[in-house]
Each structure stands twice: as C-alpha cells, then as structure tokens.
C-alpha atoms as one frame of an Amber mdcrd trajectory, in Angstrom:
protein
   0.000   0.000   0.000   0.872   3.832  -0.430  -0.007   6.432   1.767   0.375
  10.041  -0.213  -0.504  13.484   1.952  -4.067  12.999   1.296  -5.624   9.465
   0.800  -4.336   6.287   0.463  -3.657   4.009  -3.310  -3.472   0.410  -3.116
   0.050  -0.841  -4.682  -0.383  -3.051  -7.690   0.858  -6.762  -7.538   4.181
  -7.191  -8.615   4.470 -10.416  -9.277   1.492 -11.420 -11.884   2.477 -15.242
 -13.280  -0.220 -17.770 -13.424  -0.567 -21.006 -12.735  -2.921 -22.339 -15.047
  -4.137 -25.831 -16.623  -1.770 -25.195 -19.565   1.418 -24.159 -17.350   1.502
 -21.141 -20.141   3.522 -18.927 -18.122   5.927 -21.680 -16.771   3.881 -22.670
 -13.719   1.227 -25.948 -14.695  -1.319 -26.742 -12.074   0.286 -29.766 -10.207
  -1.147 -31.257  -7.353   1.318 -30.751  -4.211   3.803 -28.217  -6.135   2.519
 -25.041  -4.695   1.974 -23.430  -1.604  -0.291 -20.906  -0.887   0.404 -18.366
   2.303  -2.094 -16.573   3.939  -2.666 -14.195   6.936  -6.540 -14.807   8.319
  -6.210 -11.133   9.158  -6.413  -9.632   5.958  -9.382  -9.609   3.834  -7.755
 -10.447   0.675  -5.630 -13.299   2.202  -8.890 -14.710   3.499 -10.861 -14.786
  -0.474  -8.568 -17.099  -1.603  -9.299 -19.464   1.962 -12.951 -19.571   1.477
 -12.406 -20.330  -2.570 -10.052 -23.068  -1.772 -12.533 -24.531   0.726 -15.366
 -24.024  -1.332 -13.921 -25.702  -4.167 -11.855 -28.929  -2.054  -8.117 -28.119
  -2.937  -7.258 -28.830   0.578  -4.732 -31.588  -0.278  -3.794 -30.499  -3.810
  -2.847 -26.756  -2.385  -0.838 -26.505   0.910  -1.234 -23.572   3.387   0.776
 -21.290   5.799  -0.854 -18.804   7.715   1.356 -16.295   9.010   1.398 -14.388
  12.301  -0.785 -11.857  12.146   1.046  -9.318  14.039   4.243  -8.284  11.209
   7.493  -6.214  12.118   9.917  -4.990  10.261  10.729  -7.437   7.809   6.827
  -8.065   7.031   4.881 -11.422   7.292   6.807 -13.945   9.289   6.505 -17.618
  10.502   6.232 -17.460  14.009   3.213 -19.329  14.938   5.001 -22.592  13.563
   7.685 -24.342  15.464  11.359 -22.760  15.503   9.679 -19.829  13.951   9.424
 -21.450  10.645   7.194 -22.368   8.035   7.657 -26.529   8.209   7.361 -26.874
   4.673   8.971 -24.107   2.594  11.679 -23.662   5.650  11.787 -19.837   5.639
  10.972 -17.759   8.592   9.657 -14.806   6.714   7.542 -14.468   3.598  10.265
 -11.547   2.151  12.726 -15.051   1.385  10.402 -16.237  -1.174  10.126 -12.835
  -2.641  13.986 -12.483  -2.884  14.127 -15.923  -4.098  12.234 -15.054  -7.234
  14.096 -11.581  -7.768  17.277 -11.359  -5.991  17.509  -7.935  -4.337  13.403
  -6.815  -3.778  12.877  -4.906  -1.558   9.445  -3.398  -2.102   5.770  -4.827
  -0.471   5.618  -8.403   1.072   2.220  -9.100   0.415  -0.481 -11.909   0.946
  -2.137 -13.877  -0.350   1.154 -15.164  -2.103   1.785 -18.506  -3.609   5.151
 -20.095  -3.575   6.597 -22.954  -5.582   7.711 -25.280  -3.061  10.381 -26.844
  -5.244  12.275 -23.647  -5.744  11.244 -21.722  -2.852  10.404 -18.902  -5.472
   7.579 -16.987  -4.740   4.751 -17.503  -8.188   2.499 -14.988  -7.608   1.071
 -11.871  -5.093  -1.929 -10.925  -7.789  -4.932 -11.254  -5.143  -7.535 -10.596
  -7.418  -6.382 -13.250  -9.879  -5.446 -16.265  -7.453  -9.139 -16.974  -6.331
  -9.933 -16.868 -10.024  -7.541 -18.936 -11.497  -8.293 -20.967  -8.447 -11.976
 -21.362  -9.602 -10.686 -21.739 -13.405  -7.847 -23.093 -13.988  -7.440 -26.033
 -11.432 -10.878 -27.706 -12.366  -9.173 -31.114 -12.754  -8.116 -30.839  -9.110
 -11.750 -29.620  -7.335 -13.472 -32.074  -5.086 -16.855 -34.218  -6.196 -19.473
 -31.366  -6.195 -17.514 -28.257  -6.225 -19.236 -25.158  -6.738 -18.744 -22.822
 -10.238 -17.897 -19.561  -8.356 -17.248 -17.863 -11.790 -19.593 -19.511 -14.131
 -18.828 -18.120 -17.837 -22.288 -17.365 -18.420 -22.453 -14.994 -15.718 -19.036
 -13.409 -15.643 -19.494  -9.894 -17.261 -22.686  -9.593 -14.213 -19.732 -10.922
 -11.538 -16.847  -8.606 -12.856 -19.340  -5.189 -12.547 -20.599  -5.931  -9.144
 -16.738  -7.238  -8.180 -15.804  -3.916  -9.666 -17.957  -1.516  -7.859 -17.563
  -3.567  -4.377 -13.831  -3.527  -5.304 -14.015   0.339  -5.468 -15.739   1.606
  -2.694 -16.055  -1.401  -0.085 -13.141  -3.533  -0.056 -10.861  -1.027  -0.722
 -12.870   2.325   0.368 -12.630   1.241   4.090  -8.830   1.350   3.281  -9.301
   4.622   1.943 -11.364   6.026   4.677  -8.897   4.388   7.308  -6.112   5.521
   6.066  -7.104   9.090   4.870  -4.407  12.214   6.021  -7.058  14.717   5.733
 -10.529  15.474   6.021 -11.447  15.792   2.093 -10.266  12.304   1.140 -11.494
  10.860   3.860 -15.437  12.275   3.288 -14.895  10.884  -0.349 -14.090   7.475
   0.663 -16.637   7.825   3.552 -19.248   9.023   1.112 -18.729   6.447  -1.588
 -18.509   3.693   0.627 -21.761   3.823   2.611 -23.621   4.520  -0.698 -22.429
   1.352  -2.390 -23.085  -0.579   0.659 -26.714   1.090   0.457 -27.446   0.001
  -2.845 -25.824  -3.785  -2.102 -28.473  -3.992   0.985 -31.250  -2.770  -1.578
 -30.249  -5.283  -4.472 -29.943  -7.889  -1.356 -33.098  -7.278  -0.250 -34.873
  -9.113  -3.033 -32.442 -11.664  -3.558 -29.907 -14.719  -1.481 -26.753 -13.672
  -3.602 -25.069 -11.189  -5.465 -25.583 -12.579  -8.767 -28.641 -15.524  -9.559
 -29.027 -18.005  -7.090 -25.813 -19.193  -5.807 -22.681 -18.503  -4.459 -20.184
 -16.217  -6.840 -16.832 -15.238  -6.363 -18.464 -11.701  -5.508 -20.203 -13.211
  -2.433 -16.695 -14.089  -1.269 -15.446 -10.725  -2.059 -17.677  -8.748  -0.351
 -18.002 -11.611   2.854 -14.102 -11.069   3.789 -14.941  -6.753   4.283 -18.591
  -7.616   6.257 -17.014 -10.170   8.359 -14.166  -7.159   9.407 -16.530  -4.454
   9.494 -17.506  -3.780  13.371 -14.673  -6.099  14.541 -12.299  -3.364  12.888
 -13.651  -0.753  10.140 -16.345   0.475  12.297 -14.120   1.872  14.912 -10.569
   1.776  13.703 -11.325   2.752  10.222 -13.787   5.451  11.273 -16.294   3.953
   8.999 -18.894   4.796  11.666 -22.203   6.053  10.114 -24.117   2.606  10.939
 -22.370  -0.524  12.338 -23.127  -3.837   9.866 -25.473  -5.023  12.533 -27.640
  -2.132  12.055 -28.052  -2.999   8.840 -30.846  -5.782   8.891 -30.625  -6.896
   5.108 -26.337  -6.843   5.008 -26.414  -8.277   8.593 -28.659 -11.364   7.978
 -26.606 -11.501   4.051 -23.402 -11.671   6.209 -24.784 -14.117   8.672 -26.397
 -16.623   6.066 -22.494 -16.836   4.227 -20.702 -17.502   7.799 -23.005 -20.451
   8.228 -22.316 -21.844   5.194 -19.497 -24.020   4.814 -16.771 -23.044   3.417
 -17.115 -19.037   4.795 -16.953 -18.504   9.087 -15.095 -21.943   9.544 -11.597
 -19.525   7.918 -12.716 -16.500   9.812 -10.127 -15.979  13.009 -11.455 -12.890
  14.218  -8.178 -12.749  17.251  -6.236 -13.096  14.304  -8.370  -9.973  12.626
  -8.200  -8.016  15.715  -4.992  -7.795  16.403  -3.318  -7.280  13.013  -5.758
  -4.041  12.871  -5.008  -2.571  16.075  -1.823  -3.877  17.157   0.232  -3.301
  13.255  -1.557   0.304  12.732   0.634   2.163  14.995  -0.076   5.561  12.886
  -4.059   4.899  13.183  -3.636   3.047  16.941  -0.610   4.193  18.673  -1.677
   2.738  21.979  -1.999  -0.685  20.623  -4.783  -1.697  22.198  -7.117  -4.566
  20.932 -10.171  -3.849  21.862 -12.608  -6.324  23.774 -15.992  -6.113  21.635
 -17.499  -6.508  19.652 -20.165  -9.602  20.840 -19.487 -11.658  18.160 -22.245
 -14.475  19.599 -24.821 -12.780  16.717 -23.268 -14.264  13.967 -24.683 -18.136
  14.872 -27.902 -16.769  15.148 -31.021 -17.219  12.354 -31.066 -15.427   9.593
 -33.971 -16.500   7.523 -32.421 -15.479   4.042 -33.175 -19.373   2.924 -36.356
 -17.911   2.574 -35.562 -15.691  -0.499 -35.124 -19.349  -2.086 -31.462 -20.030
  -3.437 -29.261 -22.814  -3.678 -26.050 -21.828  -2.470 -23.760 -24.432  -3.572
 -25.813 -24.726  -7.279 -26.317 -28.131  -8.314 -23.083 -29.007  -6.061 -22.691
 -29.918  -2.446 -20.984 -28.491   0.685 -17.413 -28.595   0.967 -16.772 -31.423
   4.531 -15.389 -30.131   7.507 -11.700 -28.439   7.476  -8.285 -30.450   8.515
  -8.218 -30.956  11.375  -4.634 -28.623  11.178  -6.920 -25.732   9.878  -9.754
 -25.801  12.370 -10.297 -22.021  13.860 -11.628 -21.801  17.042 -15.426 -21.789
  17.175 -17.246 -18.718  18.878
C-alpha cells in the first residue's frame, strides 16, 4: 500500500504469473507443487481461503498462515515451530520474494503462492489467485464443487466485483487511512452509498448474482465479516455498524453459516493485526474487547428468499483438522 498526503492508493501486484491448466507462463497446475500463504487477518488473504474450501483443494494446495502481528521485515513464521514455516523452511515471507528476484525490496504481500520446489515466490496478484483458483485447477476440485465464476455470468460478476472492489473492499482502506478530512469524506461518502445500494439489491435476492454462491459473495463476505470487529471503529467507517443494517447483517450471517465461509474467519487473528500493526491509526496498541461476536450463529432466515447456495453441487466437509479455527 501507499499512503500520499491525502488518501491512500493500493500498490499493484508485482508479481502477476499464473498457474494455469496449460502451465503457459511456466507454472502448470500440479497437485502438491505449490503453496499458498495466507494471513486470516487480511481480507484479501482470506478470499482465496474460502475459494479453496469451497472448491476442495485442501490436499492439492498446501497452506501457511502467518502471524498476524508483522514487524519490520513483514509477514513472518512465528506461529510454527522454531519460527518457521515446516514446509517451505523460511521464517519470513520476504525469502520467497527475494528468491524469485534477488535484491526486492518493495511490499511483502499476501495472499502469495510459492513454488515449493524452488522456494520462489509464483504470484502476489490477489484478485487473480481466487480466479484462477476457480478456473484453472478444475481437474483438481473435489466431487461437487461449486462454479464460483460460471462463464455465463461473468461480465454480471466482474461489474458488481468492480464496484464492491471500489468503494467497499478497498474504500474502508481509503477512509482508514485518509491524512485529511477531504479524502477521507470521499471514501466515507462512496462507501456507505455502495453498501446502500448492495443492501437494496440484497433485499430481493440470497446472492449477489442468480441463485448461488459467486466469487463476488466471497469478495464482499471477507470486508462484512471485518466491518464492526475493525472498520467500524478503527477505520472510522462509523455512520451505521453492519449489525444495524438488517438486510447486510442477515446476508453476512447466512455466508458464515455456510461451509466453506466462518469456519476460515479468526477474528483474534483480525483483531490484532488491525489494532496492534496500525501504529499511525492506533498508537496505543490496544485490541479492543468487543465486539459480541455471539450474533453471527444466530437465524437469519435469508433461505427464505429461495437459493441454492452451492448450485447443483454440495458443501465442501469439515476443514483439517490442522486448519480448524476456534469456534465462537
């Protein structure tokens, strides 16, 4: 990310390969080659946990989850013994960076996905992993796998993804992050009235786009699920908290219970990257206790808008027993 004197701008991914079914940029899909590393703090990290739930690559795509509290040198390893990951054997994720361009020094970003073979880091292109995920590594999904991107609805997807991308995921950024008043009632601005029209297009129907579950569910999930925990308050994205919102609260509610969505949310892990790594925003460090997150188990009574959230597919089965998050 890059903060200017005003507002904030998202850095691009640097590192854009893909691995796809036809290896065309050098890396093939391979069951077991790759290694994906996460943080369950961060929203964009967390798209590309649900997807690989969702869609069963459990044992054909590997995961490290990184602390969620950085320092200097970025994400690190330290919530694995001897501080490092046990299967790529680095302790932070700037090794597999350097590894694929010897002397980078710029962002350490996640999600990332590292050839284990080489130890070189593939790709940091967050909006393309979960996609390629959905894609290109069809011959790997489990028995009944959702289509989060179905072709026929893709130009419907991309908008919504777009406008979402714009003024929700990234506008609490923007509003958090703002060094002055101007930019900061811009991001504010734009931000509640997206999420105003979402809760009005919601209000008449389960998902985003037809009946099931699209990739642009799982984008907009990973900001909902962080909204009061962390944009609310930290963020200053205060006009109304998501629970006050009955048609967003009981949309946010239905995709935690599903499979596949609250069983990768850590919201410790959430909290603390926010309040603890912010210094600038949060100079005290202090995590705060609340919210009550007991709500989000509770009915939400969106089945009745109809929907079949997994299409003509089933649920994904319960995590590893390695990836379980502690329950609420």
């Amino acid at each position: 990310m890059v903060r200017d004197s005003a507002g904030f701008t998202r850095s691009a991914s640097h590192f854009t390969d893909r691995i796809t079914a036809d290896g065309r940029d050098g890396w093939p899909v391979e069951a077991g080659r790759y290694r994906l590393v996460v943080s369950r703090a961060c929203p964009w990290a967390s798209r590309s946990l649900v997807v690989r739930r969702l869609l069963g690559l459990e044992d054909a795509l590997s995961v490290a989850v990184a602390d969620p509290v950085q320092d200097e040198r970025s994400w690190r390893f330290t919530l694995d013994p001897d501080d490092r990951d046990p299967v790529l054997g680095i302790r932070f994720l700037s090794e597999a960076y350097r590894a694929r361009e010897d002397g980078y020094d710029g962002p350490v970003s996640v999600p990332a996905v590292v050839d284990v073979p080489s130890g070189r880091l593939v790709t940091n292109d967050y909006q393309r992993i979960t996609l390629d995920l959905s894609t290109q590594w069809r011959e790997l999904h489990r028995e009944g796998a959702p289509d989060l991107y179905p072709r026929s609805s893709r130009e419907e997807i991309d908008e919504r993804m777009e406008g979402i991308y714009q003024d929700v995921n990234n506008g609490v950024y923007k509003a958090g992050f703002a060094k002055g008043q101007e930019a900061y009632d811009a991001a504010y601005a734009r931000l509640f009235a997206r999420l105003d029209q979402v809760s009005d297009h919601l209000a008449g129907q389960r998902y985003l786009v037809g009946d099931t579950i699209t990739e642009a569910d799982v984008r907009l999930f990973t900001t909902l699920v962080r909204f009061d925990a962390v944009y609310h308050g930290h963020f200053k994205c205060n006009r109304n908290k998501l629970t006050e919102d009955p048609v967003l609260w009981a949309y946010a509610r239905d995709l935690f219970q599903t499979p596949g969505f609250g069983d990768t949310v850590d919201f410790d892990h959430i909290k603390r990257h926010y309040y603890v790594v912010h210094e600038d925003i949060n100079p005290t460090r202090i995590v705060p206790r609340g919210p009550d997150l007991r709500g989000w188990r509770t009915p939400h009574h969106r089945e009745e808008l109809g929907g079949r959230p997994f299409g003509d597919g089933t649920p994904p089965p319960p995590p590893p027993s390695a990836e379980v998050v502690q329950p609420l």
